[in-house]
Amino acid sequence: MKLLWKAHMRVIRLVYALLLVILLSSDVAESRKSKTVTTSFVYSAINCRAHSASLTDFGGIGDGKTSNTKAFQSAISHLSQYASKGGAQLYVPAGKWLTGSFSLTSHFTLYLNKDAVLLASQNISEWPVIEPLPSYGRGRDAAAGRYTSLIFGTNLTDVIVTGDNGTIDGQGAFWWQKFHKKKLKYTRPYLIELMFSDSIQISNLTLLNSPSWNVHPVYSSNIIIKGITIIAPVTSPNTDGINPDSCTNTRIEDCYIVSGDDCVAVKSGWDEYGIKFGWPTKQLVIRRLTCISPYSATIALGSEMSGGIQDVRAEDITAIHTESGIRIKTAVGRGGYVKDIYVQRMTMHTMKWAFWMTGNYGSHADKNYDPNALPEIKGINYRDMVADEVTMAGNLEGISNDQFTGICIANVTISMAAKSKKQPWTCSDVEGITSGVTPKPCNLLPDQGPEKITTTCEFPTETLPIDMLELKKCTSSIKLP
């Protein structure tokens, strides 16, 4: 009996032990389950994705100190396998994600949570050096190559960088100091650059303190840049906002830019290199842009325009405390052309120049430019504008024996500042007409009379292909630890 009793007790203890193990396992599983959070988000995009992953799935750590360059590279490499299977998106959660340069893939979306901050690394080894752009022949800061942009891509199709107004901080002071001290062997990196690509969307982000240019699509087509806030100190060097460069069919809209250089700079290559490459920027729409740049332009055409710029349409533009409104920059040796430019409904407050064109910009890539390569500037149309606190209404300076022609300005009222120039307009080597412009322009732009206000400098009515592209509503959810 005693032996039987002992055996019975052993069985009971074993049963209790098994129950305890089961209960503990259940608690652990429940604990793990409770730590997993599913987050859902909705956004507009040119295409939605079938597959999703979080940066944390690939070892990402958002403490602002740990480098996540390898995590981004691993995540994008893994997700590239879904390019032909509905595409993929990489979700960047709330946190501060220190990273160097990384490259995107096709049929891919990078999505930043509203509280996600990408911090650009200040470790130069995390910035690979690549060749200069073929249409430039050299880097902008130095004759040699250039550091790859923070977010980079080339030869891509269907690529999106977006978010719920997440932030990309270039921590540019590190680079600005090196630039001012002439300690750079290579050109500073940009924040976002996509090359030789088609179907691009960059939207709903805040970009801070870029080392140099902020957004640079180049040799690309079918591009939407929308809802971008760009902020840099107004004294920071070359922190251009958005630079469409040798691009076709581009839409820039609903952007707010404070920078140390041009808010939007339209480009297409530099001197003999741009002429040889021969890739223009055309079919560009810019609308609902607000710009602050005391030392540069709201919209600049050039100075690197040697591949040509054609069919630019800008409307509903606001400039505040900005050096100039629309500026055309070119020079002998540039070649190329700037033509069929249309701007309407622009408001300017506290400006040095409302209108500025110059054929004497200089700044050549090297000494090998062709002095016989003269740019063609024609068909420049401005209408329905108001400006106040303006130092000089217009400075229009063409090139001797190479006039800027077809300039048209209508229904424009400019209120001069108390300390404005006595002569509000200066003009040389230009030809065109005006109607309903105050103060009275120079004699090279004769007034056609008030009856011509509504029929002069007409804005195109036909729709460009990029305006027919509608964004889709994308809904996604992802599990986070």
Short mmCIF file of C-alpha atoms in Angstrom, two decimals:
data_model
loop_
_atom_site.label_atom_id
_atom_site.label_comp_id
_atom_site.label_asym_id
_atom_site.label_seq_id
_atom_site.Cartn_x
_atom_site.Cartn_y
_atom_site.Cartn_z
CA MET A 1 0.00 0.00 0.00
CA LYS A 2 2.78 2.43 0.87
CA LEU A 3 4.45 1.75 -2.46
CA LEU A 4 1.16 2.29 -4.23
CA TRP A 5 0.57 5.55 -2.35
CA LYS A 6 4.04 6.84 -3.21
CA ALA A 7 3.52 5.98 -6.86
CA HIS A 8 0.16 7.78 -6.79
CA MET A 9 1.73 10.91 -5.31
CA ARG A 10 4.48 10.86 -7.94
CA VAL A 11 1.83 10.81 -10.66
CA ILE A 12 -0.01 13.74 -9.04
CA ARG A 13 3.20 15.76 -8.75
CA LEU A 14 4.00 15.00 -12.40
CA VAL A 15 0.55 16.16 -13.47
CA TYR A 16 0.97 19.40 -11.47
CA ALA A 17 4.38 19.97 -13.05
CA LEU A 18 2.96 19.49 -16.53
CA LEU A 19 0.10 21.88 -15.77
CA LEU A 20 2.57 24.45 -14.46
CA VAL A 21 4.67 24.19 -17.63
CA ILE A 22 1.56 24.63 -19.78
CA LEU A 23 0.41 27.63 -17.77
CA LEU A 24 3.82 29.26 -17.87
CA SER A 25 4.08 28.67 -21.62
CA SER A 26 0.65 30.19 -22.07
CA ASP A 27 1.64 33.24 -20.02
CA VAL A 28 4.82 33.71 -22.07
CA ALA A 29 2.91 33.38 -25.32
CA GLU A 30 0.29 35.81 -24.10
CA SER A 31 3.01 38.19 -22.96
CA ARG A 32 4.67 38.01 -26.36
CA LYS A 33 1.36 38.48 -28.08
CA SER A 34 0.58 41.55 -26.00
CA LYS A 35 3.86 43.16 -27.04
CA THR A 36 2.99 42.93 -30.73
CA VAL A 37 1.08 45.96 -32.00
CA THR A 38 -0.64 46.20 -35.36
CA THR A 39 -0.56 49.66 -36.88
CA SER A 40 -2.63 50.67 -39.87
CA PHE A 41 -2.12 53.60 -42.21
CA VAL A 42 -3.65 55.05 -45.35
CA TYR A 43 -1.87 57.07 -48.02
CA SER A 44 -2.19 58.13 -51.66
CA ALA A 45 0.22 56.67 -54.19
CA ILE A 46 0.77 55.94 -57.85
CA ASN A 47 0.62 52.24 -56.88
CA CYS A 48 -0.20 50.21 -53.77
CA ARG A 49 1.91 47.27 -52.59
CA ALA A 50 1.08 43.63 -51.88
CA HIS A 51 3.88 43.02 -49.36
CA SER A 52 5.03 44.96 -46.29
CA ALA A 53 7.82 44.84 -43.76
CA SER A 54 9.16 47.03 -40.97
CA LEU A 55 12.74 48.22 -40.65
CA THR A 56 12.76 46.58 -37.21
CA ASP A 57 12.34 43.20 -38.91
CA PHE A 58 15.86 43.65 -40.23
CA GLY A 59 17.54 44.77 -37.04
CA GLY A 60 16.76 48.47 -37.24
CA ILE A 61 17.23 50.40 -33.98
CA GLY A 62 15.68 53.86 -33.71
CA ASP A 63 17.76 55.30 -30.88
CA GLY A 64 19.44 58.05 -32.91
CA LYS A 65 22.87 56.52 -32.22
CA THR A 66 23.00 53.10 -33.86
CA SER A 67 23.74 53.01 -37.58
CA ASN A 68 20.88 51.55 -39.61
CA THR A 69 22.60 51.64 -42.99
CA LYS A 70 22.93 47.84 -43.16
CA ALA A 71 19.36 47.42 -41.90
CA PHE A 72 18.02 49.57 -44.74
CA GLN A 73 20.19 47.80 -47.29
CA SER A 74 19.17 44.34 -46.05
CA ALA A 75 15.48 45.24 -45.93
CA ILE A 76 15.43 46.66 -49.47
CA SER A 77 17.46 43.76 -50.84
CA HIS A 78 15.01 41.29 -49.29
CA LEU A 79 11.92 43.18 -50.47
CA SER A 80 13.22 43.45 -54.03
CA GLN A 81 12.15 39.83 -54.58
CA TYR A 82 8.52 41.04 -54.62
CA ALA A 83 8.98 43.47 -57.50
CA SER A 84 7.08 41.20 -59.88
CA LYS A 85 4.68 39.97 -57.19
CA GLY A 86 2.73 43.12 -56.39
CA GLY A 87 5.64 45.18 -55.10
CA ALA A 88 6.69 45.85 -51.51
CA GLN A 89 6.84 48.64 -48.97
CA LEU A 90 9.26 49.24 -46.13
CA TYR A 91 7.71 50.88 -43.08
CA VAL A 92 9.91 53.08 -40.87
CA PRO A 93 8.30 53.32 -37.39
CA ALA A 94 8.51 56.17 -34.90
CA GLY A 95 12.08 56.75 -33.74
CA LYS A 96 15.35 58.34 -34.80
CA TRP A 97 17.01 56.19 -37.44
CA LEU A 98 20.65 57.11 -38.05
CA THR A 99 21.76 56.00 -41.51
CA GLY A 100 24.18 56.54 -44.33
CA SER A 101 23.32 56.29 -48.01
CA PHE A 102 21.10 53.46 -49.25
CA SER A 103 19.57 52.61 -52.64
CA LEU A 104 15.96 51.84 -53.48
CA THR A 105 14.55 49.19 -55.81
CA SER A 106 11.73 49.07 -58.37
CA HIS A 107 8.03 48.63 -57.51
CA PHE A 108 8.86 49.77 -54.01
CA THR A 109 7.57 52.22 -51.39
CA LEU A 110 9.55 53.70 -48.51
CA TYR A 111 7.01 54.93 -45.93
CA LEU A 112 7.91 57.06 -42.89
CA ASN A 113 5.69 57.19 -39.82
CA LYS A 114 4.80 60.73 -38.71
CA ASP A 115 7.21 60.39 -35.77
CA ALA A 116 9.99 58.74 -37.78
CA VAL A 117 13.17 60.75 -38.33
CA LEU A 118 15.91 59.61 -40.68
CA LEU A 119 19.16 61.14 -39.44
CA ALA A 120 21.91 61.38 -42.05
CA SER A 121 25.14 59.84 -40.79
CA GLN A 122 28.20 62.00 -40.30
CA ASN A 123 30.48 59.02 -40.87
CA ILE A 124 31.92 59.66 -44.35
CA SER A 125 32.56 55.94 -44.84
CA GLU A 126 28.79 55.47 -45.06
CA TRP A 127 28.62 57.71 -48.15
CA PRO A 128 29.93 55.92 -51.27
CA VAL A 129 31.49 58.08 -53.99
CA ILE A 130 30.09 57.85 -57.53
CA GLU A 131 30.99 59.39 -60.88
CA PRO A 132 29.93 62.95 -61.81
CA LEU A 133 26.70 63.29 -63.76
CA PRO A 134 27.45 62.84 -67.49
CA SER A 135 25.57 66.04 -68.38
CA TYR A 136 27.74 68.03 -65.95
CA GLY A 137 31.18 66.53 -66.58
CA ARG A 138 32.27 67.23 -63.01
CA GLY A 139 30.88 67.66 -59.52
CA ARG A 140 29.36 70.95 -58.43
CA ASP A 141 31.63 71.35 -55.38
CA ALA A 142 34.76 69.68 -56.75
CA ALA A 143 35.99 68.43 -60.12
CA ALA A 144 36.03 64.81 -58.97
CA GLY A 145 33.05 62.57 -58.19
CA ARG A 146 30.25 63.05 -55.71
CA TYR A 147 28.92 61.42 -52.58
CA THR A 148 25.82 59.32 -53.21
CA SER A 149 22.62 60.89 -51.95
CA LEU A 150 21.08 59.70 -48.69
CA ILE A 151 18.21 58.03 -50.55
CA PHE A 152 19.39 56.98 -53.99
CA GLY A 153 18.20 54.96 -56.97
CA THR A 154 19.03 54.46 -60.62
CA ASN A 155 17.31 52.68 -63.50
CA LEU A 156 14.16 52.14 -61.44
CA THR A 157 10.49 51.86 -62.32
CA ASP A 158 7.61 52.70 -59.98
CA VAL A 159 9.34 53.98 -56.84
CA ILE A 160 7.72 55.95 -54.01
CA VAL A 161 9.20 57.82 -51.03
CA THR A 162 6.34 59.03 -48.82
CA GLY A 163 4.91 59.06 -45.32
CA ASP A 164 2.66 60.77 -42.85
CA ASN A 165 4.90 63.84 -42.89
CA GLY A 166 7.83 61.90 -41.48
CA THR A 167 11.18 63.70 -41.39
CA ILE A 168 14.50 63.31 -43.19
CA ASP A 169 17.20 65.35 -41.45
CA GLY A 170 20.41 65.75 -43.45
CA GLN A 171 22.34 67.20 -40.48
CA GLY A 172 23.87 69.49 -43.06
CA ALA A 173 26.01 71.71 -40.80
CA PHE A 174 28.66 68.98 -40.84
CA TRP A 175 28.90 69.32 -44.65
CA TRP A 176 28.45 73.10 -44.84
CA GLN A 177 31.49 73.61 -42.63
CA LYS A 178 33.62 71.37 -44.83
CA PHE A 179 32.38 73.21 -47.91
CA HIS A 180 33.19 76.66 -46.50
CA LYS A 181 36.64 75.47 -45.38
CA LYS A 182 37.28 73.94 -48.84
CA LYS A 183 37.92 70.53 -47.29
CA LEU A 184 35.76 68.50 -49.67
CA LYS A 185 37.33 66.21 -52.27
CA TYR A 186 33.90 65.36 -53.67
CA THR A 187 30.55 67.07 -54.14
CA ARG A 188 28.23 67.02 -51.14
CA PRO A 189 25.38 64.48 -51.11
CA TYR A 190 21.74 65.33 -51.74
CA LEU A 191 18.86 64.01 -49.64
CA ILE A 192 16.94 62.24 -52.42
CA GLU A 193 18.24 61.55 -55.93
CA LEU A 194 16.70 59.21 -58.48
CA MET A 195 18.41 58.75 -61.86
CA PHE A 196 17.31 57.22 -65.17
CA SER A 197 14.00 56.24 -63.61
CA ASP A 198 10.32 56.27 -64.53
CA SER A 199 7.16 56.67 -62.44
CA ILE A 200 8.42 58.42 -59.31
CA GLN A 201 6.51 59.80 -56.34
CA ILE A 202 8.05 61.83 -53.51
CA SER A 203 5.37 63.12 -51.14
CA ASN A 204 4.23 64.07 -47.64
CA LEU A 205 7.63 64.46 -46.02
CA THR A 206 9.59 67.11 -44.14
CA LEU A 207 13.18 67.55 -45.30
CA LEU A 208 15.57 69.40 -42.99
CA ASN A 209 19.12 70.70 -43.31
CA SER A 210 20.20 68.96 -46.49
CA PRO A 211 23.97 68.90 -47.12
CA SER A 212 23.21 70.37 -50.56
CA TRP A 213 20.22 69.99 -52.93
CA ASN A 214 17.18 68.39 -51.34
CA VAL A 215 15.28 66.58 -54.10
CA HIS A 216 16.98 65.82 -57.42
CA PRO A 217 15.22 63.71 -60.03
CA VAL A 218 17.55 63.48 -63.02
CA TYR A 219 17.24 61.82 -66.46
CA SER A 220 13.79 60.63 -65.36
CA SER A 221 10.13 60.87 -66.36
CA ASN A 222 6.58 60.78 -64.99
CA ILE A 223 7.33 62.33 -61.62
CA ILE A 224 5.05 63.62 -58.85
CA ILE A 225 6.54 65.68 -56.00
CA LYS A 226 3.75 66.68 -53.66
CA GLY A 227 3.21 67.92 -50.11
CA ILE A 228 6.90 68.39 -49.31
CA THR A 229 8.12 70.79 -46.61
CA ILE A 230 11.78 71.76 -47.03
CA ILE A 231 13.59 73.82 -44.42
CA ALA A 232 17.23 74.91 -44.20
CA PRO A 233 18.94 78.05 -42.86
CA VAL A 234 18.65 80.82 -45.44
CA THR A 235 22.44 81.22 -45.32
CA SER A 236 23.18 77.53 -45.94
CA PRO A 237 25.12 76.91 -49.18
CA ASN A 238 23.34 75.42 -52.22
CA THR A 239 20.42 73.96 -50.31
CA ASP A 240 18.13 74.13 -53.36
CA GLY A 241 14.67 72.77 -52.71
CA ILE A 242 13.56 70.75 -55.74
CA ASN A 243 15.72 70.43 -58.87
CA PRO A 244 14.11 68.64 -61.82
CA ASP A 245 17.08 67.98 -64.09
CA SER A 246 16.73 66.61 -67.65
CA CYS A 247 13.29 65.31 -66.71
CA THR A 248 10.06 64.92 -68.70
CA ASN A 249 6.48 65.08 -67.45
CA THR A 250 6.93 66.32 -63.87
CA ARG A 251 4.40 67.72 -61.39
CA ILE A 252 5.51 69.72 -58.34
CA GLU A 253 2.65 70.90 -56.13
CA ASP A 254 1.65 71.93 -52.60
CA CYS A 255 5.20 72.44 -51.34
CA TYR A 256 6.61 74.86 -48.75
CA ILE A 257 10.30 75.68 -49.06
CA VAL A 258 12.68 77.79 -46.95
CA SER A 259 16.24 77.51 -48.22
CA GLY A 260 19.60 79.08 -48.86
CA ASP A 261 19.27 78.74 -52.63
CA ASP A 262 16.61 78.46 -55.33
CA CYS A 263 13.37 76.92 -54.09
CA VAL A 264 12.86 75.21 -57.44
CA ALA A 265 15.76 75.09 -59.91
CA VAL A 266 15.03 73.70 -63.37
CA LYS A 267 18.16 72.26 -65.00
CA SER A 268 19.42 70.17 -67.94
CA GLY A 269 23.21 69.95 -67.94
CA TRP A 270 26.24 72.21 -67.95
CA ASP A 271 28.00 73.76 -70.95
CA GLU A 272 29.59 71.33 -73.45
CA TYR A 273 28.61 68.32 -71.34
CA GLY A 274 24.94 69.23 -71.30
CA ILE A 275 24.98 70.06 -75.01
CA LYS A 276 26.49 66.67 -75.83
CA PHE A 277 24.16 64.75 -73.51
CA GLY A 278 21.22 66.62 -75.04
CA TRP A 279 18.49 65.65 -72.59
CA PRO A 280 16.03 68.54 -71.95
CA THR A 281 13.65 69.23 -69.12
CA LYS A 282 10.14 69.60 -70.53
CA GLN A 283 6.47 69.31 -69.61
CA LEU A 284 6.94 70.63 -66.08
CA VAL A 285 4.05 71.80 -63.87
CA ILE A 286 4.68 73.80 -60.68
CA ARG A 287 1.68 74.88 -58.63
CA ARG A 288 0.79 76.05 -55.13
CA LEU A 289 4.38 76.65 -54.09
CA THR A 290 5.36 78.89 -51.17
CA CYS A 291 8.98 80.01 -51.09
CA ILE A 292 11.24 81.94 -48.71
CA SER A 293 14.82 82.46 -49.91
CA PRO A 294 16.31 85.92 -49.25
CA TYR A 295 19.41 85.25 -51.36
CA SER A 296 17.98 83.38 -54.31
CA ALA A 297 14.98 82.70 -56.56
CA THR A 298 11.53 81.27 -56.17
CA ILE A 299 11.84 79.46 -59.50
CA ALA A 300 15.13 79.47 -61.40
CA LEU A 301 15.54 78.29 -64.99
CA GLY A 302 19.23 77.38 -65.25
CA SER A 303 21.95 78.20 -64.94
CA GLU A 304 22.78 74.65 -66.07
CA MET A 305 20.32 74.51 -68.99
CA SER A 306 22.50 73.34 -71.87
CA GLY A 307 20.24 70.40 -72.73
CA GLY A 308 17.25 72.74 -73.03
CA ILE A 309 14.19 73.69 -70.96
CA GLN A 310 10.77 73.82 -72.59
CA ASP A 311 7.09 73.97 -71.63
CA VAL A 312 7.19 74.98 -67.97
CA ARG A 313 3.88 75.99 -66.40
CA ALA A 314 3.85 77.62 -62.96
CA GLU A 315 0.74 78.94 -61.24
CA ASP A 316 -0.50 80.00 -57.81
CA ILE A 317 2.97 80.76 -56.50
CA THR A 318 3.73 82.76 -53.35
CA ALA A 319 7.15 84.27 -52.66
CA ILE A 320 7.95 85.92 -49.33
CA HIS A 321 11.20 87.77 -48.56
CA THR A 322 12.85 86.17 -51.56
CA GLU A 323 15.55 87.68 -53.77
CA SER A 324 13.70 87.17 -57.06
CA GLY A 325 10.49 85.73 -58.41
CA ILE A 326 11.20 83.95 -61.69
CA ARG A 327 14.86 84.03 -62.70
CA ILE A 328 16.44 82.91 -65.97
CA LYS A 329 20.17 82.25 -65.66
CA THR A 330 22.36 81.52 -68.67
CA ALA A 331 25.59 82.58 -70.38
CA VAL A 332 27.68 82.43 -73.51
CA GLY A 333 28.90 78.84 -73.76
CA ARG A 334 25.72 77.32 -72.36
CA GLY A 335 24.00 76.65 -75.67
CA GLY A 336 20.63 75.00 -75.24
CA TYR A 337 17.39 76.91 -74.86
CA VAL A 338 14.74 78.15 -72.44
CA LYS A 339 11.43 78.55 -74.23
CA ASP A 340 7.67 78.30 -73.80
CA ILE A 341 7.64 79.36 -70.15
CA TYR A 342 4.28 80.31 -68.61
CA VAL A 343 3.66 81.77 -65.15
CA GLN A 344 0.33 83.04 -63.82
CA ARG A 345 -1.18 84.10 -60.49
CA MET A 346 1.97 84.83 -58.55
CA THR A 347 2.08 86.87 -55.34
CA MET A 348 5.35 88.35 -54.09
CA HIS A 349 6.10 90.10 -50.79
CA THR A 350 9.37 91.90 -50.02
CA MET A 351 11.50 91.13 -53.05
CA LYS A 352 14.77 92.44 -54.44
CA TRP A 353 13.66 91.73 -58.02
CA ALA A 354 10.26 90.65 -59.28
CA PHE A 355 11.69 89.64 -62.67
CA TRP A 356 15.30 88.81 -63.41
CA MET A 357 16.91 87.42 -66.56
CA THR A 358 20.63 87.35 -67.18
CA GLY A 359 22.78 86.13 -70.05
CA ASN A 360 25.94 86.84 -68.12
CA TYR A 361 25.78 84.27 -65.34
CA GLY A 362 29.17 82.67 -66.03
CA SER A 363 30.11 79.82 -63.68
CA HIS A 364 31.45 77.39 -66.29
CA ALA A 365 32.21 73.71 -65.74
CA ASP A 366 35.73 74.20 -67.11
CA LYS A 367 37.63 76.22 -69.73
CA ASN A 368 36.64 73.93 -72.60
CA TYR A 369 33.22 75.46 -73.24
CA ASP A 370 32.40 76.69 -76.75
CA PRO A 371 32.22 80.52 -76.86
CA ASN A 372 30.02 80.19 -79.94
CA ALA A 373 27.43 78.11 -78.09
CA LEU A 374 24.75 80.74 -77.55
CA PRO A 375 21.53 79.96 -75.65
CA GLU A 376 18.11 80.58 -77.16
CA ILE A 377 15.71 82.34 -74.78
CA LYS A 378 12.24 82.94 -76.19
CA GLY A 379 8.55 82.69 -75.41
CA ILE A 380 8.66 83.83 -71.76
CA ASN A 381 5.14 84.64 -70.50
CA TYR A 382 4.16 86.19 -67.16
CA ARG A 383 0.64 87.34 -66.25
CA ASP A 384 -1.72 88.09 -63.34
CA MET A 385 0.83 88.97 -60.67
CA VAL A 386 1.06 91.31 -57.71
CA ALA A 387 4.10 92.29 -55.71
CA ASP A 388 4.84 94.66 -52.86
CA GLU A 389 7.93 96.04 -51.13
CA VAL A 390 10.02 95.48 -54.27
CA THR A 391 13.46 97.05 -54.68
CA MET A 392 13.60 96.66 -58.46
CA ALA A 393 10.73 95.60 -60.73
CA GLY A 394 12.84 93.96 -63.40
CA ASN A 395 16.41 93.43 -64.56
CA LEU A 396 16.32 91.87 -68.03
CA GLU A 397 19.79 91.41 -69.50
CA GLY A 398 20.12 89.41 -72.71
CA ILE A 399 23.28 88.67 -74.69
CA SER A 400 24.75 90.98 -77.31
CA ASN A 401 23.92 89.57 -80.77
CA ASP A 402 21.73 86.95 -79.06
CA GLN A 403 18.57 88.72 -77.90
CA PHE A 404 16.06 87.17 -75.50
CA THR A 405 12.84 87.31 -77.54
CA GLY A 406 9.12 86.84 -77.15
CA ILE A 407 8.97 88.20 -73.59
CA CYS A 408 5.37 88.91 -72.59
CA ILE A 409 4.19 90.46 -69.30
CA ALA A 410 0.52 91.28 -68.66
CA ASN A 411 -1.70 92.39 -65.77
CA VAL A 412 1.12 92.86 -63.27
CA THR A 413 1.10 95.39 -60.43
CA ILE A 414 4.33 96.01 -58.52
CA SER A 415 4.45 98.28 -55.48
CA MET A 416 7.95 99.59 -54.91
CA ALA A 417 9.66 99.69 -51.53
CA ALA A 418 10.51 103.00 -49.87
CA LYS A 419 14.22 102.45 -50.64
CA SER A 420 13.67 101.13 -54.16
CA LYS A 421 15.84 101.95 -57.17
CA LYS A 422 14.98 105.19 -58.95
CA GLN A 423 14.81 103.30 -62.22
CA PRO A 424 12.45 100.33 -61.61
CA TRP A 425 13.34 98.49 -64.85
CA THR A 426 16.61 97.93 -66.68
CA CYS A 427 16.62 96.13 -70.03
CA SER A 428 19.24 95.28 -72.64
CA ASP A 429 19.25 92.88 -75.59
CA VAL A 430 15.65 91.79 -75.02
CA GLU A 431 12.49 92.00 -77.12
CA GLY A 432 8.86 91.65 -76.14
CA ILE A 433 5.57 93.29 -75.19
CA THR A 434 3.61 94.23 -72.10
CA SER A 435 0.02 95.11 -71.21
CA GLY A 436 -1.28 96.55 -67.96
CA VAL A 437 2.04 96.54 -66.12
CA THR A 438 2.85 98.95 -63.27
CA PRO A 439 5.35 100.59 -62.98
CA LYS A 440 5.81 101.19 -66.70
CA PRO A 441 8.40 98.78 -68.15
CA CYS A 442 11.36 99.78 -70.28
CA ASN A 443 10.92 100.85 -73.92
CA LEU A 444 12.15 97.46 -75.20
CA LEU A 445 8.87 96.02 -73.86
CA PRO A 446 6.27 98.39 -75.37
CA ASP A 447 2.79 98.61 -73.85
CA GLN A 448 0.04 97.13 -76.07
CA GLY A 449 -2.73 98.96 -74.23
CA PRO A 450 -5.21 97.87 -71.54
CA GLU A 451 -7.50 96.16 -74.08
CA LYS A 452 -4.83 93.49 -74.60
CA ILE A 453 -4.62 92.45 -70.91
CA THR A 454 -6.90 89.44 -71.21
CA THR A 455 -5.51 88.14 -74.51
CA THR A 456 -1.78 88.62 -73.97
CA CYS A 457 0.64 86.05 -72.54
CA GLU A 458 -2.05 83.38 -72.46
CA PHE A 459 -1.51 80.32 -70.26
CA PRO A 460 -1.86 76.97 -72.10
CA THR A 461 -5.23 75.27 -71.76
CA GLU A 462 -4.35 71.75 -72.87
CA THR A 463 -3.57 69.22 -70.14
CA LEU A 464 -0.15 67.66 -69.80
CA PRO A 465 0.05 63.85 -69.35
CA ILE A 466 1.28 64.11 -65.74
CA ASP A 467 -1.92 65.91 -64.75
CA MET A 468 -3.98 62.95 -65.95
CA LEU A 469 -2.24 60.61 -63.50
CA GLU A 470 -4.48 60.06 -60.46
CA LEU A 471 -3.17 58.68 -57.18
CA LYS A 472 -4.70 55.57 -55.64
CA LYS A 473 -5.82 55.17 -52.03
CA CYS A 474 -3.56 52.62 -50.36
CA THR A 475 -4.44 50.97 -47.04
CA SER A 476 -1.82 48.98 -45.16
CA SER A 477 -1.25 47.40 -41.78
CA ILE A 478 1.91 46.06 -40.22
CA LYS A 479 2.84 44.30 -36.95
CA LEU A 480 5.44 45.97 -34.78
CA PRO A 481 7.22 44.59 -31.72
#
